[in-house]
XYZ file of N, CA and C in Angstrom:
567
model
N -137.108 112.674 -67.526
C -137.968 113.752 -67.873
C -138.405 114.553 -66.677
N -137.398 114.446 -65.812
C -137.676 115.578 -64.488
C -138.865 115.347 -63.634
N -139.053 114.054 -62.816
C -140.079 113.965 -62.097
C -139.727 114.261 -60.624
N -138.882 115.320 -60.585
C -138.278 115.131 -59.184
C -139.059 115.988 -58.400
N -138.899 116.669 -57.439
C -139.875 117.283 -56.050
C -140.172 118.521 -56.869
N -139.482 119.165 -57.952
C -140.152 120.324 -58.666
C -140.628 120.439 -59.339
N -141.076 119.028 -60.194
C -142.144 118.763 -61.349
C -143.179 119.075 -61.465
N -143.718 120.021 -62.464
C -145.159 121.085 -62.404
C -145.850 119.915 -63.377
N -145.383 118.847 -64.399
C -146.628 118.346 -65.204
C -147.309 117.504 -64.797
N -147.857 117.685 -65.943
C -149.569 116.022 -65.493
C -149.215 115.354 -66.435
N -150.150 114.144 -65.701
C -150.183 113.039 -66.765
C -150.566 113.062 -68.106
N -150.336 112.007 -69.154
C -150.120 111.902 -70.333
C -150.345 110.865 -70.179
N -149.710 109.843 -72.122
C -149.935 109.037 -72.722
C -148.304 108.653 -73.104
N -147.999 107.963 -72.860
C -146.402 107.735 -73.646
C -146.845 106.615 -74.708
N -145.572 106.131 -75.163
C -145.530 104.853 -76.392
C -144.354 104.158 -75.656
N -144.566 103.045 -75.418
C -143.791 102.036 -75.000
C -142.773 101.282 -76.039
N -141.853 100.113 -75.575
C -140.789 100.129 -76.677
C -141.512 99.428 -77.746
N -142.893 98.624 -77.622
C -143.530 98.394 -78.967
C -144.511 99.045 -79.503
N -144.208 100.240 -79.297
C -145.656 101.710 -80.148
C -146.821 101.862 -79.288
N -147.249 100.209 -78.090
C -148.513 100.759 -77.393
C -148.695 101.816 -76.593
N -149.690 102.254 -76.247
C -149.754 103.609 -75.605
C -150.178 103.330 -73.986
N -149.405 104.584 -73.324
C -149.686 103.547 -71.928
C -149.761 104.555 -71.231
N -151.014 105.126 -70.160
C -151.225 106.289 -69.238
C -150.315 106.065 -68.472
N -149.848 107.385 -68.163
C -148.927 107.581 -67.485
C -149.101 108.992 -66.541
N -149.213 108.916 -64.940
C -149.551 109.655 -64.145
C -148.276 110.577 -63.440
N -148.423 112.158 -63.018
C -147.711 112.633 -62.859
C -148.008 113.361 -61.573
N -146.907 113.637 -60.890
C -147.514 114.516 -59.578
C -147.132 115.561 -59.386
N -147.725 116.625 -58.546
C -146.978 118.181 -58.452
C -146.613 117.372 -57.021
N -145.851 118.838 -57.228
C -144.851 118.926 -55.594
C -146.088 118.957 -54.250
N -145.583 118.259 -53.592
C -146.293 118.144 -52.543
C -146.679 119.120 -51.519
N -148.008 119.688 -51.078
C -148.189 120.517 -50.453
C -147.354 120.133 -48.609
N -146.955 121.207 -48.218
C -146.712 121.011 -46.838
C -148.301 120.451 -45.794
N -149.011 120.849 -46.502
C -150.481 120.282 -45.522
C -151.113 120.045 -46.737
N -152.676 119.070 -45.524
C -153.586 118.478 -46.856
C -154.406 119.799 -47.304
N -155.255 119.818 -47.910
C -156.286 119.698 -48.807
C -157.106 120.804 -47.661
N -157.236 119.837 -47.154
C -158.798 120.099 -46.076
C -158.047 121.193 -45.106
N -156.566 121.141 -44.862
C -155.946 122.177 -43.705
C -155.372 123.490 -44.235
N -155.862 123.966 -45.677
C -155.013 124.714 -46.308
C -156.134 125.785 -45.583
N -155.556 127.434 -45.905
C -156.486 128.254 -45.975
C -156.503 128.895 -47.595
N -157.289 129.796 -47.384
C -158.198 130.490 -49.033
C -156.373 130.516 -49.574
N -155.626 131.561 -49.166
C -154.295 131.848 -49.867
C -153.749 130.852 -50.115
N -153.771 129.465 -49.216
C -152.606 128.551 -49.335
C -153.123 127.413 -51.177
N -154.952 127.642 -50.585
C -155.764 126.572 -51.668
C -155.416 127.734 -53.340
N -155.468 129.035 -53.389
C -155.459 129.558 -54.367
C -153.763 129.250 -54.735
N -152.862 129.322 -54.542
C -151.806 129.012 -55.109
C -151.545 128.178 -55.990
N -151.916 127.026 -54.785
C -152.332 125.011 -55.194
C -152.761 125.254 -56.842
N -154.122 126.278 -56.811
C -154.670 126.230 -57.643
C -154.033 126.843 -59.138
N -153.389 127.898 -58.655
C -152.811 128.724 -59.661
C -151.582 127.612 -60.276
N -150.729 127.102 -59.391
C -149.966 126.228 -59.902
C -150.437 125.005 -61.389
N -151.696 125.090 -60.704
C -152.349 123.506 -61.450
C -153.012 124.269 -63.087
N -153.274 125.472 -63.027
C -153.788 126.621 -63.939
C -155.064 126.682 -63.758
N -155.667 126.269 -62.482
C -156.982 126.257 -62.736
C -157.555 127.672 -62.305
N -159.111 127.703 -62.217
C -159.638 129.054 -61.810
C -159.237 129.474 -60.013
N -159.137 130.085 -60.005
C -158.415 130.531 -58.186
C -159.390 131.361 -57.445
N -160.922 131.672 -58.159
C -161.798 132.506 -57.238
C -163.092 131.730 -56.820
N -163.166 131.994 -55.584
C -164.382 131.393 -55.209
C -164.017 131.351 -53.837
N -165.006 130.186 -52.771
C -165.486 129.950 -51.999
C -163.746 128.707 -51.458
N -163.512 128.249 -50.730
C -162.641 127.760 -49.723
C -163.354 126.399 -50.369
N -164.491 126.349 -49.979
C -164.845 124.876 -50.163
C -165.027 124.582 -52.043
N -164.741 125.874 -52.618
C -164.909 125.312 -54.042
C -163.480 125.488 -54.702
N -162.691 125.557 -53.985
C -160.859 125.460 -54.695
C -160.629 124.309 -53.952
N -161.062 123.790 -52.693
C -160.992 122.237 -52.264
C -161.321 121.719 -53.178
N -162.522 121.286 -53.972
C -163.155 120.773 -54.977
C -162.216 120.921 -56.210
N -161.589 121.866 -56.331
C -160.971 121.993 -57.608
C -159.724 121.629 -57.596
N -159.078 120.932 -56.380
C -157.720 120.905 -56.129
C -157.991 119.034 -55.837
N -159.344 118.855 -55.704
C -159.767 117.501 -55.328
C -159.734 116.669 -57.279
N -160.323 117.503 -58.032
C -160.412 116.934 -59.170
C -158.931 116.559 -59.775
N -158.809 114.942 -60.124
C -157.845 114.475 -60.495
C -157.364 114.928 -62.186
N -158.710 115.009 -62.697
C -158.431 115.481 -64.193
C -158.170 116.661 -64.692
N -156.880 117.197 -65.274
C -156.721 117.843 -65.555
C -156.995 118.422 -67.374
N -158.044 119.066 -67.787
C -158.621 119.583 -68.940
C -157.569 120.332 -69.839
N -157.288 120.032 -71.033
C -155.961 120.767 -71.891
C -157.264 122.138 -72.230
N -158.267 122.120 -72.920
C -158.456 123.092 -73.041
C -158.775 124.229 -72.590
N -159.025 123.918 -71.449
C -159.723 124.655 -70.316
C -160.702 126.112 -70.473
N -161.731 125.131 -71.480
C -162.382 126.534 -71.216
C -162.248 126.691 -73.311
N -161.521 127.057 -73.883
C -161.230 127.291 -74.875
C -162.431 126.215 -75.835
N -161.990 126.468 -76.931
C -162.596 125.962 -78.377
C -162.319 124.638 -78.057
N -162.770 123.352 -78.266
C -161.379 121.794 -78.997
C -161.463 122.022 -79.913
N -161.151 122.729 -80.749
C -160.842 122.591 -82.555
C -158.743 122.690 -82.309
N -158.634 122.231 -83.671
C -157.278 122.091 -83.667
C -156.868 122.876 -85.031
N -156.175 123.844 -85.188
C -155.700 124.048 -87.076
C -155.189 125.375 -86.412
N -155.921 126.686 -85.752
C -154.725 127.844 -85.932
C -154.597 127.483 -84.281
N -155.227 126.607 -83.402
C -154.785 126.488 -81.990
C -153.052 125.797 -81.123
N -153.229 124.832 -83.360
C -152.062 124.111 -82.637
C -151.014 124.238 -83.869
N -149.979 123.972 -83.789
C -149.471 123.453 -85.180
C -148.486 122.388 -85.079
N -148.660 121.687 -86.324
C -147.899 120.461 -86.390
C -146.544 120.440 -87.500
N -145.604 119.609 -86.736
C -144.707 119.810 -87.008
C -143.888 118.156 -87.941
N -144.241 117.586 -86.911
C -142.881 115.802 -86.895
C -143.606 115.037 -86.826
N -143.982 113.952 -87.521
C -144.454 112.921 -86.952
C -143.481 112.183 -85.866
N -144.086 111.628 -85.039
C -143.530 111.655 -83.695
C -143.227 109.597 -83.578
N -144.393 109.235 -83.849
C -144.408 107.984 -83.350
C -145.750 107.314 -83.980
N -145.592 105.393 -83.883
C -146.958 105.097 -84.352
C -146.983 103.780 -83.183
N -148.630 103.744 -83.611
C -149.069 102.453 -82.591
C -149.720 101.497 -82.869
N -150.519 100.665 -82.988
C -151.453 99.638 -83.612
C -152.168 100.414 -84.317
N -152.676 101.423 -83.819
C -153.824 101.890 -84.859
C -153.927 103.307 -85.150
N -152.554 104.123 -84.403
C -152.750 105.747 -84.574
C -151.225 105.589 -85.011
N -151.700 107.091 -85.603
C -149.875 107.682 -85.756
C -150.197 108.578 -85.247
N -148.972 109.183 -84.437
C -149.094 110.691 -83.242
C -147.901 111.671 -84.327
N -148.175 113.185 -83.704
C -147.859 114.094 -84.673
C -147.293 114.566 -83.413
N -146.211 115.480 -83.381
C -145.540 116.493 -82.395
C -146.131 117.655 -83.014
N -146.244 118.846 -82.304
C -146.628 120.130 -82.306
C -146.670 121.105 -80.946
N -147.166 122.063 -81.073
C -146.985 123.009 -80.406
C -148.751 123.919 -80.014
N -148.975 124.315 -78.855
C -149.954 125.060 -79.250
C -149.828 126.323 -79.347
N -150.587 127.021 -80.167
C -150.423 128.503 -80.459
C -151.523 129.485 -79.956
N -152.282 129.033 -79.250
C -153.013 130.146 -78.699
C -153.725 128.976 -77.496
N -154.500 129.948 -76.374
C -155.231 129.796 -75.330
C -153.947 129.520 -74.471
N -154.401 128.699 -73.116
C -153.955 128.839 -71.885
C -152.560 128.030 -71.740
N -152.302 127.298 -72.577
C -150.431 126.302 -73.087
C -150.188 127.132 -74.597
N -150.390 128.020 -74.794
C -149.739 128.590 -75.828
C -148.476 128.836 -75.376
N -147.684 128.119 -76.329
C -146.192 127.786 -76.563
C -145.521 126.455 -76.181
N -146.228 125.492 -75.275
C -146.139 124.685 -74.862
C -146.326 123.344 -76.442
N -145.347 121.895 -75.913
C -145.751 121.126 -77.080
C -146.764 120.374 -76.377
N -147.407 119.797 -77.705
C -148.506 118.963 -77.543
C -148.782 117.551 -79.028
N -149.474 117.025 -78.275
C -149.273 115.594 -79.585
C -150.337 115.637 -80.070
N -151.067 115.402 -81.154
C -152.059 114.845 -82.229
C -152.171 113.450 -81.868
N -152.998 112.932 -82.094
C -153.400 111.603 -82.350
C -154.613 110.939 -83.432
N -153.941 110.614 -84.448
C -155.367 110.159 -85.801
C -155.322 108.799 -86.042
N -155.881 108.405 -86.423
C -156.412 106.957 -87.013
C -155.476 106.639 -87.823
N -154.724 105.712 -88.338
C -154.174 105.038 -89.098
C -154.656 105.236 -90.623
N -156.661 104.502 -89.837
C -157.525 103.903 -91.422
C -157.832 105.084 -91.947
N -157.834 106.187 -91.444
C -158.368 107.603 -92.222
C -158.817 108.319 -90.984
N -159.691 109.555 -92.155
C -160.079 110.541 -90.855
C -161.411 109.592 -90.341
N -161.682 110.813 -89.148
C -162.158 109.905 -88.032
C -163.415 111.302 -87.812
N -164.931 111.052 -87.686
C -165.592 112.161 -88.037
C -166.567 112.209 -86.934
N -166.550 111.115 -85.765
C -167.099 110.957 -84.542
C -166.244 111.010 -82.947
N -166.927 111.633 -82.348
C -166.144 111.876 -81.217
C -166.076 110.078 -80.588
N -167.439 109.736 -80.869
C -167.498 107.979 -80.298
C -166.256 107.502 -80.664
N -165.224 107.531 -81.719
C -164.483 106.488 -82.164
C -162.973 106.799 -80.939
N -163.427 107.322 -80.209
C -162.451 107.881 -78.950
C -163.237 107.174 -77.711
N -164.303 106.676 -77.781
C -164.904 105.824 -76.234
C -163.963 105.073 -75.647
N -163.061 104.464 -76.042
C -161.933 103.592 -75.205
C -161.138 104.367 -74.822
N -160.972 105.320 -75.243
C -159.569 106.119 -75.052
C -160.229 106.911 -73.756
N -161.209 107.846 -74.104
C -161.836 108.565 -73.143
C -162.441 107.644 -71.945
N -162.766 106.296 -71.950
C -163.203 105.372 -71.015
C -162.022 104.849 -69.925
N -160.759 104.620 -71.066
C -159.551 104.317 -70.477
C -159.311 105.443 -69.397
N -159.584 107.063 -69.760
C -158.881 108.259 -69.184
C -159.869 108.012 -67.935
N -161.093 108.109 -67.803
C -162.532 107.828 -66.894
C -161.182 106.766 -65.505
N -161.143 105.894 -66.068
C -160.789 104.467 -65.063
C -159.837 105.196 -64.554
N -158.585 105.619 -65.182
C -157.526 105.828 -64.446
C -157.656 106.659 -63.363
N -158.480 108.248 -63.593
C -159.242 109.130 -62.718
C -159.658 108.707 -61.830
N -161.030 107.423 -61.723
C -161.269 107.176 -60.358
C -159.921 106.158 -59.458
N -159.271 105.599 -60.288
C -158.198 105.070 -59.824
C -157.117 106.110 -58.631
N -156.927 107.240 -59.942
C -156.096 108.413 -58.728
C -156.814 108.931 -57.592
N -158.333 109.002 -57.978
C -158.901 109.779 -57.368
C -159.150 109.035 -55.919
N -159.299 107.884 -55.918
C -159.193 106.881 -54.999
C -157.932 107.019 -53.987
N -156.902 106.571 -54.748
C -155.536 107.180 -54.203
C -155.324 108.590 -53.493
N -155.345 109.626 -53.735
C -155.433 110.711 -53.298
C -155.901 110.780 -51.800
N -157.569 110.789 -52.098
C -158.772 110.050 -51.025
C -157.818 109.726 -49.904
N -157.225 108.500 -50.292
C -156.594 107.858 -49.193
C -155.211 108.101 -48.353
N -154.586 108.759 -48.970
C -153.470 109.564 -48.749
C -153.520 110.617 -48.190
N -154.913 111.530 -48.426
C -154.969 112.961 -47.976
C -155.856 112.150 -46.515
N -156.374 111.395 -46.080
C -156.966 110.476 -44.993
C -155.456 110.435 -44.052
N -154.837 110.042 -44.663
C -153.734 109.141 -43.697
C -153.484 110.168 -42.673
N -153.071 109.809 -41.165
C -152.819 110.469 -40.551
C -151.088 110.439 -40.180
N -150.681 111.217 -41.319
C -148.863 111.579 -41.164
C -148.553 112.825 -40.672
N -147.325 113.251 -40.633
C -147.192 113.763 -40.281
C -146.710 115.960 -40.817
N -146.467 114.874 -42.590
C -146.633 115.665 -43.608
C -147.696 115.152 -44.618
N -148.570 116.047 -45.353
C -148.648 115.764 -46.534
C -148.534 114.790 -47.383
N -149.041 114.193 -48.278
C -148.191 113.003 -49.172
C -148.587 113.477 -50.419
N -148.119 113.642 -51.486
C -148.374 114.393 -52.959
C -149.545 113.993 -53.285
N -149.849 115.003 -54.060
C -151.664 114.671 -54.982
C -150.987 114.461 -56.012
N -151.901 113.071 -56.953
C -151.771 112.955 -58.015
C -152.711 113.508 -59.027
N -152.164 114.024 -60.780
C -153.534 114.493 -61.294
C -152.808 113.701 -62.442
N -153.942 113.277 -63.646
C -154.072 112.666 -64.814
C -154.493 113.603 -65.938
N -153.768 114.014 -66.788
C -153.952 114.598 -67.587
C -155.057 114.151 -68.727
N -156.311 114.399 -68.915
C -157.346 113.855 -69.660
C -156.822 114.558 -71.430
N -156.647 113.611 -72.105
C -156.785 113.721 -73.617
C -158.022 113.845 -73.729
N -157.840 115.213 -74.986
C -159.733 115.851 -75.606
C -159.409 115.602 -77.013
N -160.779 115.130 -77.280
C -161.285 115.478 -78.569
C -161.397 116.427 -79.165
N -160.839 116.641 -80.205
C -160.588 117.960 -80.782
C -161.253 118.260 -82.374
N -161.512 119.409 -82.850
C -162.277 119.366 -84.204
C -161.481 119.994 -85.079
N -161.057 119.298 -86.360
C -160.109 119.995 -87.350
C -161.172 121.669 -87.644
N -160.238 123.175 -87.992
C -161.144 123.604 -88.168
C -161.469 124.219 -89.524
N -161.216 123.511 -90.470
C -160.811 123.363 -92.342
C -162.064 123.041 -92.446
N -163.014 122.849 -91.274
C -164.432 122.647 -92.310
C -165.045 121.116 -92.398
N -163.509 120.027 -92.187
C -164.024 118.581 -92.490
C -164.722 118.251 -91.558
N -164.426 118.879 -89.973
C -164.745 118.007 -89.123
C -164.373 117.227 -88.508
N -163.200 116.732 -89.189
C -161.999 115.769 -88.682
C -161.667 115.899 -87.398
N -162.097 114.394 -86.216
C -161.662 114.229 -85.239
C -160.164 113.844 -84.933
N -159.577 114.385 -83.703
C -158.436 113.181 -82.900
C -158.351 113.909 -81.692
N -157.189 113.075 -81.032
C -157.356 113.339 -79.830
C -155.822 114.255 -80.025
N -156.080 114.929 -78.521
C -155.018 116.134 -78.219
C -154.544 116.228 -76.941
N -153.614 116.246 -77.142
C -152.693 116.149 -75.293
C -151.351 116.731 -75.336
N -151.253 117.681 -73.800
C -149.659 118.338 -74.140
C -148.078 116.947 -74.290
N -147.644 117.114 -74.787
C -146.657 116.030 -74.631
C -145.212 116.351 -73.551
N -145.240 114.984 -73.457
C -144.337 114.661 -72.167
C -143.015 113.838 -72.932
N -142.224 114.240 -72.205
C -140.990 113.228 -72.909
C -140.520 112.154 -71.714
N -140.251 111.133 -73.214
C -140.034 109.872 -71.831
C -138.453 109.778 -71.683
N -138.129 108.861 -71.068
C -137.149 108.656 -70.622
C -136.503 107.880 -71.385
């Protein structure tokens, strides 16, 4: 699935060969310098690459190039119904079945993306996502740790930043309320 030196995605969620779901971290191409040695032009690129906001202060696109999590909605609604559409069911796991789709409007419009619902029914609290969103929490300070220490090292190039793509909670927008989670999808290998 193309993780080679020109790979623009982030992390995700795959399904392993028995349906569990397993974070899975992705890296952009590696800057020629760190973080801290870029200037305003070199940090706004970084930034534009990653889709994030590109105006401000030197020390606040550091900050934004420092954050490991990367936000699907960025900024937009989380509701899901004319944002996304669904297509295939894709895959199941102990306790979700995932949907393939596409999004149709905001900042990955056209891009695919996965659904994720409950098995037992709909799901009408963002809480019934605390593991999932707790799981996404750990891995973050995990990269974020990593990074830290890498952008420290004294080499002679660069060593890649990693970012983790955070799954959001999303709101059906038919009125029910209906929670799940939402993430662009990645294909495995």
């Amino acid at each position: 699935h193309g993780l080679g030196p020109a790979s623009r995605h982030f992390g995700s969620y795959i399904f392993g060969p028995s349906g569990a779901c397993q974070a899975m971290a992705l890296c952009t191409p590696s800057p020629k310098k760190r973080i801290r040695e870029m200037s305003c032009d070199e940090l706004q690129t970084e930034c534009r690459k990653l889709g994030r906001k590109v105006g401000g202060t030197k020390f606040e696109l550091q900050c934004r190039l420092k954050e490991v999590t990367q936000k699907n909605s960025r900024g937009w609604n989380a509701k899901w119904g004319c944002e996304s559409s669904w297509s295939d069911y894709l895959a199941s796991g102990s306790e979700r079945d995932v949907y393939a789709g596409h999004y149709t409007k905001g900042p990955r419009k056209g891009e695919e993306c996965v659904r994720k619902v409950f098995k037992t029914g709909s799901v009408f609290k963002e809480s019934a996502f605390d593991k999932d969103l707790a799981a996404i929490d750990m891995a973050a300070g995990i990269i974020e740790a990593f990074n830290g220490f890498n952008q420290g090292l004294e080499l002679p190039s660069a060593r890649q930043m990693f970012y983790l793509n955070a799954a959001e909670v999303w709101t059906d927008m038919d009125g029910s309320d209906t929670k799940c989670l939402i993430e662009p999808r990645l294909e495995g290998e």
